[in-house]
C-alpha cells in the first residue's frame, strides 16, 4: 500500500521512520518534505493534491486547524484518508472528505521505534476495546489498521474517548521525559553524575514497562514487589503521594483537554 503523508513535521517523521518504507511526502516547506523523503527513500511531491492522486492511503499529518484548507487542496476523490489530527472527530473528517473511506488514529512519538501506543477510533467493523486482531473488518479496514499496528500496540476506542486517550499516551513521552529528568536531578543533588543517573533511570523505565506488560499491566503488583512493609520504597512512594503526584497527572490531563472540551 503506497502511503502519502500530508505534512512532514514531527509526527509524520516518527511514523515514516517507524514504517521504514518509501513514502510520498508533501509539506509547505519543500525542503522538509525532501529531507523526509530522502530518509525513507520516498518521493517529495509538489502538492497535497498530487499526494492524494498517487497514494493508496493519504495520512493527514498537518495541524487540526488546517483540515478544511487541506481538504480543499486535495479535492474530491475516493482514495482513503487516515487522520492523526488531535481534537478532530470522525464526523469532522467525513464532512471534510465526503465519498472517501475515513479513519482516525492518534499515535505517540515512540512509533518511531515501533514501540508506540496508537489509538484508533471505532467504526463499522472496528470494535471498541479490541485490538486489530479482534475486529472483523473489511479488507481495507484490516490493511489500514494493520499498518498502524506495525508501529506498536493498537487500541480501539470510542471516537468520543480518542482525545482523552491522546491526553494520556500522545502527551506521555514529554511527561515521562520530565519524570526521568526530575529523578536524575534528584540523584545529582545526592552526588550521582548526570550521565550515569540517566542510564540508570531510563533503563529502569524501560525494564519496568516490560515487567508491567508481563504482569498484565497490574501496577499494584509491581509496586508491592518493590515495597516491603515499612521499607525504604514505601517511604519514597509516600513522599511522592504527599507531593501530589496523582493530582499532578490528573490536572495535566484536564489541562490538555480543557481548550477543546471545557468543563
Ligand atoms: N506530535 C505529537 O506527539 C502528536 C501526537 C498525536 C497526534 N498529533 C497530531 O499530528 C499532527 C501533526 O503534529 P506535529 O506535532 O507533527 O506538528 P508539526 O511538527 O507542526 O507538523 C505539521 C506539519 O504540517 C505542515 N503543514 C501546514 N500546513 C500544511 C498544508 N496546508 N499542507 C500540508 N502540510 C501542512 C506544517 O508546516 P508549517 O510548519 O510550515 O506550518 C508542518 O510541517 C497534528 O494534527 C497533531 O494533532 C501529534
PDB file of N, CA, C and O in Angstrom, residues 87-129:
ATOM      1  N   UNK A  87      -8.109  16.345  18.448  1.00  0.00           N
ATOM      2  CA  UNK A  87      -9.400  17.066  18.562  1.00  0.00           C
ATOM      3  C   UNK A  87     -10.137  17.211  17.224  1.00  0.00           C
ATOM      4  O   UNK A  87     -10.737  18.235  16.956  1.00  0.00           O
ATOM      5  N   UNK A  88     -10.121  16.155  16.443  1.00  0.00           N
ATOM      6  CA  UNK A  88     -10.814  16.176  15.153  1.00  0.00           C
ATOM      7  C   UNK A  88     -11.572  14.855  14.998  1.00  0.00           C
ATOM      8  O   UNK A  88     -11.005  13.850  14.540  1.00  0.00           O
ATOM      9  N   UNK A  89     -12.847  14.843  15.426  1.00  0.00           N
ATOM     10  CA  UNK A  89     -13.591  13.580  15.424  1.00  0.00           C
ATOM     11  C   UNK A  89     -13.895  13.074  14.016  1.00  0.00           C
ATOM     12  O   UNK A  89     -13.761  13.799  13.029  1.00  0.00           O
ATOM     13  N   UNK A  90     -14.344  11.818  13.972  1.00  0.00           N
ATOM     14  CA  UNK A  90     -14.656  11.185  12.682  1.00  0.00           C
ATOM     15  C   UNK A  90     -15.661  12.001  11.880  1.00  0.00           C
ATOM     16  O   UNK A  90     -15.541  12.124  10.660  1.00  0.00           O
ATOM     17  N   UNK A  91     -16.664  12.572  12.571  1.00  0.00           N
ATOM     18  CA  UNK A  91     -17.705  13.325  11.854  1.00  0.00           C
ATOM     19  C   UNK A  91     -17.083  14.486  11.079  1.00  0.00           C
ATOM     20  O   UNK A  91     -17.449  14.746   9.927  1.00  0.00           O
ATOM     21  N   UNK A  92     -16.117  15.172  11.697  1.00  0.00           N
ATOM     22  CA  UNK A  92     -15.460  16.304  11.024  1.00  0.00           C
ATOM     23  C   UNK A  92     -14.639  15.817   9.830  1.00  0.00           C
ATOM     24  O   UNK A  92     -14.591  16.471   8.781  1.00  0.00           O
ATOM     25  N   UNK A  93     -14.025  14.653   9.974  1.00  0.00           N
ATOM     26  CA  UNK A  93     -13.226  14.096   8.866  1.00  0.00           C
ATOM     27  C   UNK A  93     -14.127  13.697   7.703  1.00  0.00           C
ATOM     28  O   UNK A  93     -13.817  13.961   6.539  1.00  0.00           O
ATOM     29  N   UNK A  94     -15.262  13.081   8.033  1.00  0.00           N
ATOM     30  CA  UNK A  94     -16.200  12.653   6.977  1.00  0.00           C
ATOM     31  C   UNK A  94     -16.766  13.865   6.244  1.00  0.00           C
ATOM     32  O   UNK A  94     -16.953  13.835   5.032  1.00  0.00           O
ATOM     33  N   UNK A  95     -16.996  14.939   7.003  1.00  0.00           N
ATOM     34  CA  UNK A  95     -17.527  16.156   6.373  1.00  0.00           C
ATOM     35  C   UNK A  95     -16.473  16.766   5.433  1.00  0.00           C
ATOM     36  O   UNK A  95     -16.790  17.246   4.352  1.00  0.00           O
ATOM     37  N   UNK A  96     -15.223  16.734   5.873  1.00  0.00           N
ATOM     38  CA  UNK A  96     -14.153  17.321   5.050  1.00  0.00           C
ATOM     39  C   UNK A  96     -13.841  16.462   3.825  1.00  0.00           C
ATOM     40  O   UNK A  96     -13.428  16.987   2.790  1.00  0.00           O
ATOM     41  N   UNK A  97     -14.018  15.141   3.955  1.00  0.00           N
ATOM     42  CA  UNK A  97     -13.656  14.229   2.857  1.00  0.00           C
ATOM     43  C   UNK A  97     -14.841  13.345   2.472  1.00  0.00           C
ATOM     44  O   UNK A  97     -14.787  12.119   2.629  1.00  0.00           O
ATOM     45  N   UNK A  98     -15.916  13.949   1.960  1.00  0.00           N
ATOM     46  CA  UNK A  98     -17.091  13.137   1.608  1.00  0.00           C
ATOM     47  C   UNK A  98     -16.741  12.160   0.480  1.00  0.00           C
ATOM     48  O   UNK A  98     -15.943  12.486  -0.403  1.00  0.00           O
ATOM     49  N   UNK A  99     -17.297  10.966   0.567  1.00  0.00           N
ATOM     50  CA  UNK A  99     -17.090   9.983  -0.505  1.00  0.00           C
ATOM     51  C   UNK A  99     -15.820   9.170  -0.355  1.00  0.00           C
ATOM     52  O   UNK A  99     -15.552   8.288  -1.167  1.00  0.00           O
ATOM     53  N   UNK A 100     -15.011   9.472   0.659  1.00  0.00           N
ATOM     54  CA  UNK A 100     -13.790   8.687   0.874  1.00  0.00           C
ATOM     55  C   UNK A 100     -13.935   7.875   2.164  1.00  0.00           C
ATOM     56  O   UNK A 100     -14.482   8.385   3.144  1.00  0.00           O
ATOM     57  N   UNK A 101     -13.385   6.650   2.183  1.00  0.00           N
ATOM     58  CA  UNK A 101     -13.265   5.956   3.473  1.00  0.00           C
ATOM     59  C   UNK A 101     -12.338   6.779   4.376  1.00  0.00           C
ATOM     60  O   UNK A 101     -11.284   7.241   3.928  1.00  0.00           O
ATOM     61  N   UNK A 102     -12.771   6.974   5.638  1.00  0.00           N
ATOM     62  CA  UNK A 102     -12.011   7.838   6.547  1.00  0.00           C
ATOM     63  C   UNK A 102     -11.703   7.076   7.827  1.00  0.00           C
ATOM     64  O   UNK A 102     -12.556   6.369   8.357  1.00  0.00           O
ATOM     65  N   UNK A 103     -10.468   7.212   8.305  1.00  0.00           N
ATOM     66  CA  UNK A 103     -10.028   6.530   9.532  1.00  0.00           C
ATOM     67  C   UNK A 103      -9.418   7.568  10.464  1.00  0.00           C
ATOM     68  O   UNK A 103      -8.823   8.544  10.014  1.00  0.00           O
ATOM     69  N   UNK A 104      -9.549   7.303  11.764  1.00  0.00           N
ATOM     70  CA  UNK A 104      -8.967   8.233  12.733  1.00  0.00           C
ATOM     71  C   UNK A 104      -8.040   7.489  13.694  1.00  0.00           C
ATOM     72  O   UNK A 104      -8.467   6.566  14.390  1.00  0.00           O
ATOM     73  N   UNK A 105      -6.791   7.944  13.732  1.00  0.00           N
ATOM     74  CA  UNK A 105      -5.796   7.360  14.645  1.00  0.00           C
ATOM     75  C   UNK A 105      -5.148   8.481  15.443  1.00  0.00           C
ATOM     76  O   UNK A 105      -5.072   9.623  14.993  1.00  0.00           O
ATOM     77  N   UNK A 106      -4.644   8.150  16.635  1.00  0.00           N
ATOM     78  CA  UNK A 106      -3.734   9.045  17.364  1.00  0.00           C
ATOM     79  C   UNK A 106      -2.506   8.217  17.732  1.00  0.00           C
ATOM     80  O   UNK A 106      -2.612   7.239  18.475  1.00  0.00           O
ATOM     81  N   UNK A 107      -1.359   8.577  17.188  1.00  0.00           N
ATOM     82  CA  UNK A 107      -0.121   7.861  17.534  1.00  0.00           C
ATOM     83  C   UNK A 107       0.631   8.549  18.670  1.00  0.00           C
ATOM     84  O   UNK A 107       0.236   9.632  19.120  1.00  0.00           O
ATOM     85  N   UNK A 108       1.696   7.930  19.109  1.00  0.00           N
ATOM     86  CA  UNK A 108       2.582   8.560  20.098  1.00  0.00           C
ATOM     87  C   UNK A 108       4.012   8.454  19.551  1.00  0.00           C
ATOM     88  O   UNK A 108       4.317   7.569  18.751  1.00  0.00           O
ATOM     89  N   UNK A 109       4.852   9.366  20.008  1.00  0.00           N
ATOM     90  CA  UNK A 109       6.186   9.503  19.407  1.00  0.00           C
ATOM     91  C   UNK A 109       6.985   8.187  19.310  1.00  0.00           C
ATOM     92  O   UNK A 109       7.704   7.984  18.327  1.00  0.00           O
ATOM     93  N   UNK A 110       6.880   7.266  20.301  1.00  0.00           N
ATOM     94  CA  UNK A 110       7.658   6.015  20.176  1.00  0.00           C
ATOM     95  C   UNK A 110       7.264   5.133  18.988  1.00  0.00           C
ATOM     96  O   UNK A 110       7.867   4.074  18.802  1.00  0.00           O
ATOM     97  N   UNK A 111       6.301   5.553  18.172  1.00  0.00           N
ATOM     98  CA  UNK A 111       6.068   4.804  16.914  1.00  0.00           C
ATOM     99  C   UNK A 111       7.351   4.785  16.092  1.00  0.00           C
ATOM    100  O   UNK A 111       7.572   3.875  15.300  1.00  0.00           O
ATOM    101  N   UNK A 112       8.178   5.806  16.298  1.00  0.00           N
ATOM    102  CA  UNK A 112       9.451   5.865  15.557  1.00  0.00           C
ATOM    103  C   UNK A 112      10.282   4.596  15.767  1.00  0.00           C
ATOM    104  O   UNK A 112      10.989   4.146  14.873  1.00  0.00           O
ATOM    105  N   UNK A 113      10.196   4.028  16.973  1.00  0.00           N
ATOM    106  CA  UNK A 113      10.956   2.804  17.265  1.00  0.00           C
ATOM    107  C   UNK A 113      10.016   1.594  17.373  1.00  0.00           C
ATOM    108  O   UNK A 113      10.342   0.585  17.986  1.00  0.00           O
ATOM    109  N   UNK A 114       8.842   1.743  16.768  1.00  0.00           N
ATOM    110  CA  UNK A 114       7.840   0.661  16.718  1.00  0.00           C
ATOM    111  C   UNK A 114       7.421   0.186  18.102  1.00  0.00           C
ATOM    112  O   UNK A 114       7.114  -0.995  18.303  1.00  0.00           O
ATOM    113  N   UNK A 115       7.466   1.099  19.060  1.00  0.00           N
ATOM    114  CA  UNK A 115       7.005   0.761  20.411  1.00  0.00           C
ATOM    115  C   UNK A 115       6.006   1.800  20.878  1.00  0.00           C
ATOM    116  O   UNK A 115       5.937   2.135  22.062  1.00  0.00           O
ATOM    117  N   UNK A 116       5.252   2.318  19.918  1.00  0.00           N
ATOM    118  CA  UNK A 116       4.277   3.348  20.266  1.00  0.00           C
ATOM    119  C   UNK A 116       2.977   2.748  20.741  1.00  0.00           C
ATOM    120  O   UNK A 116       2.718   1.552  20.565  1.00  0.00           O
ATOM    121  N   UNK A 117       2.167   3.599  21.370  1.00  0.00           N
ATOM    122  CA  UNK A 117       0.764   3.277  21.570  1.00  0.00           C
ATOM    123  C   UNK A 117       0.023   4.040  20.477  1.00  0.00           C
ATOM    124  O   UNK A 117       0.331   5.203  20.222  1.00  0.00           O
ATOM    125  N   UNK A 118      -0.908   3.355  19.824  1.00  0.00           N
ATOM    126  CA  UNK A 118      -1.717   4.015  18.796  1.00  0.00           C
ATOM    127  C   UNK A 118      -3.180   3.750  19.120  1.00  0.00           C
ATOM    128  O   UNK A 118      -3.563   2.618  19.398  1.00  0.00           O
ATOM    129  N   UNK A 119      -3.971   4.819  19.115  1.00  0.00           N
ATOM    130  CA  UNK A 119      -5.409   4.666  19.342  1.00  0.00           C
ATOM    131  C   UNK A 119      -6.118   4.807  18.009  1.00  0.00           C
ATOM    132  O   UNK A 119      -5.756   5.655  17.197  1.00  0.00           O
ATOM    133  N   UNK A 120      -7.114   3.942  17.794  1.00  0.00           N
ATOM    134  CA  UNK A 120      -7.955   4.080  16.612  1.00  0.00           C
ATOM    135  C   UNK A 120      -9.392   4.307  17.045  1.00  0.00           C
ATOM    136  O   UNK A 120      -9.877   3.664  17.983  1.00  0.00           O
ATOM    137  N   UNK A 121     -10.063   5.232  16.372  1.00  0.00           N
ATOM    138  CA  UNK A 121     -11.487   5.457  16.660  1.00  0.00           C
ATOM    139  C   UNK A 121     -12.303   4.314  16.066  1.00  0.00           C
ATOM    140  O   UNK A 121     -12.081   3.911  14.922  1.00  0.00           O
ATOM    141  N   UNK A 122     -13.258   3.815  16.875  1.00  0.00           N
ATOM    142  CA  UNK A 122     -14.104   2.708  16.417  1.00  0.00           C
ATOM    143  C   UNK A 122     -14.962   3.156  15.240  1.00  0.00           C
ATOM    144  O   UNK A 122     -15.303   4.325  15.103  1.00  0.00           O
ATOM    145  N   UNK A 123     -15.286   2.202  14.405  1.00  0.00           N
ATOM    146  CA  UNK A 123     -16.175   2.456  13.273  1.00  0.00           C
ATOM    147  C   UNK A 123     -16.796   1.137  12.880  1.00  0.00           C
ATOM    148  O   UNK A 123     -16.572   0.125  13.556  1.00  0.00           O
ATOM    149  N   UNK A 124     -17.537   1.121  11.786  1.00  0.00           N
ATOM    150  CA  UNK A 124     -18.122  -0.143  11.353  1.00  0.00           C
ATOM    151  C   UNK A 124     -17.016  -1.187  11.121  1.00  0.00           C
ATOM    152  O   UNK A 124     -16.063  -0.912  10.397  1.00  0.00           O
ATOM    153  N   UNK A 125     -17.128  -2.336  11.770  1.00  0.00           N
ATOM    154  CA  UNK A 125     -16.116  -3.394  11.595  1.00  0.00           C
ATOM    155  C   UNK A 125     -14.878  -3.210  12.445  1.00  0.00           C
ATOM    156  O   UNK A 125     -13.984  -4.045  12.449  1.00  0.00           O
ATOM    157  N   UNK A 126     -14.806  -2.094  13.173  1.00  0.00           N
ATOM    158  CA  UNK A 126     -13.638  -1.823  14.027  1.00  0.00           C
ATOM    159  C   UNK A 126     -14.172  -1.710  15.445  1.00  0.00           C
ATOM    160  O   UNK A 126     -14.862  -0.752  15.775  1.00  0.00           O
ATOM    161  N   UNK A 127     -13.862  -2.721  16.278  1.00  0.00           N
ATOM    162  CA  UNK A 127     -14.586  -2.843  17.546  1.00  0.00           C
ATOM    163  C   UNK A 127     -13.877  -2.144  18.702  1.00  0.00           C
ATOM    164  O   UNK A 127     -12.651  -2.156  18.791  1.00  0.00           O
ATOM    165  N   UNK A 128     -14.675  -1.552  19.580  1.00  0.00           N
ATOM    166  CA  UNK A 128     -14.158  -0.861  20.761  1.00  0.00           C
ATOM    167  C   UNK A 128     -13.511  -1.843  21.714  1.00  0.00           C
ATOM    168  O   UNK A 128     -14.002  -2.954  21.903  1.00  0.00           O
ATOM    169  N   UNK A 129     -12.396  -1.413  22.309  1.00  0.00           N
ATOM    170  CA  UNK A 129     -11.757  -2.223  23.345  1.00  0.00           C
ATOM    171  C   UNK A 129     -10.928  -3.352  22.764  1.00  0.00           C
ATOM    172  O   UNK A 129     -10.215  -4.039  23.481  1.00  0.00           O
TER     173      UNK A 129
END
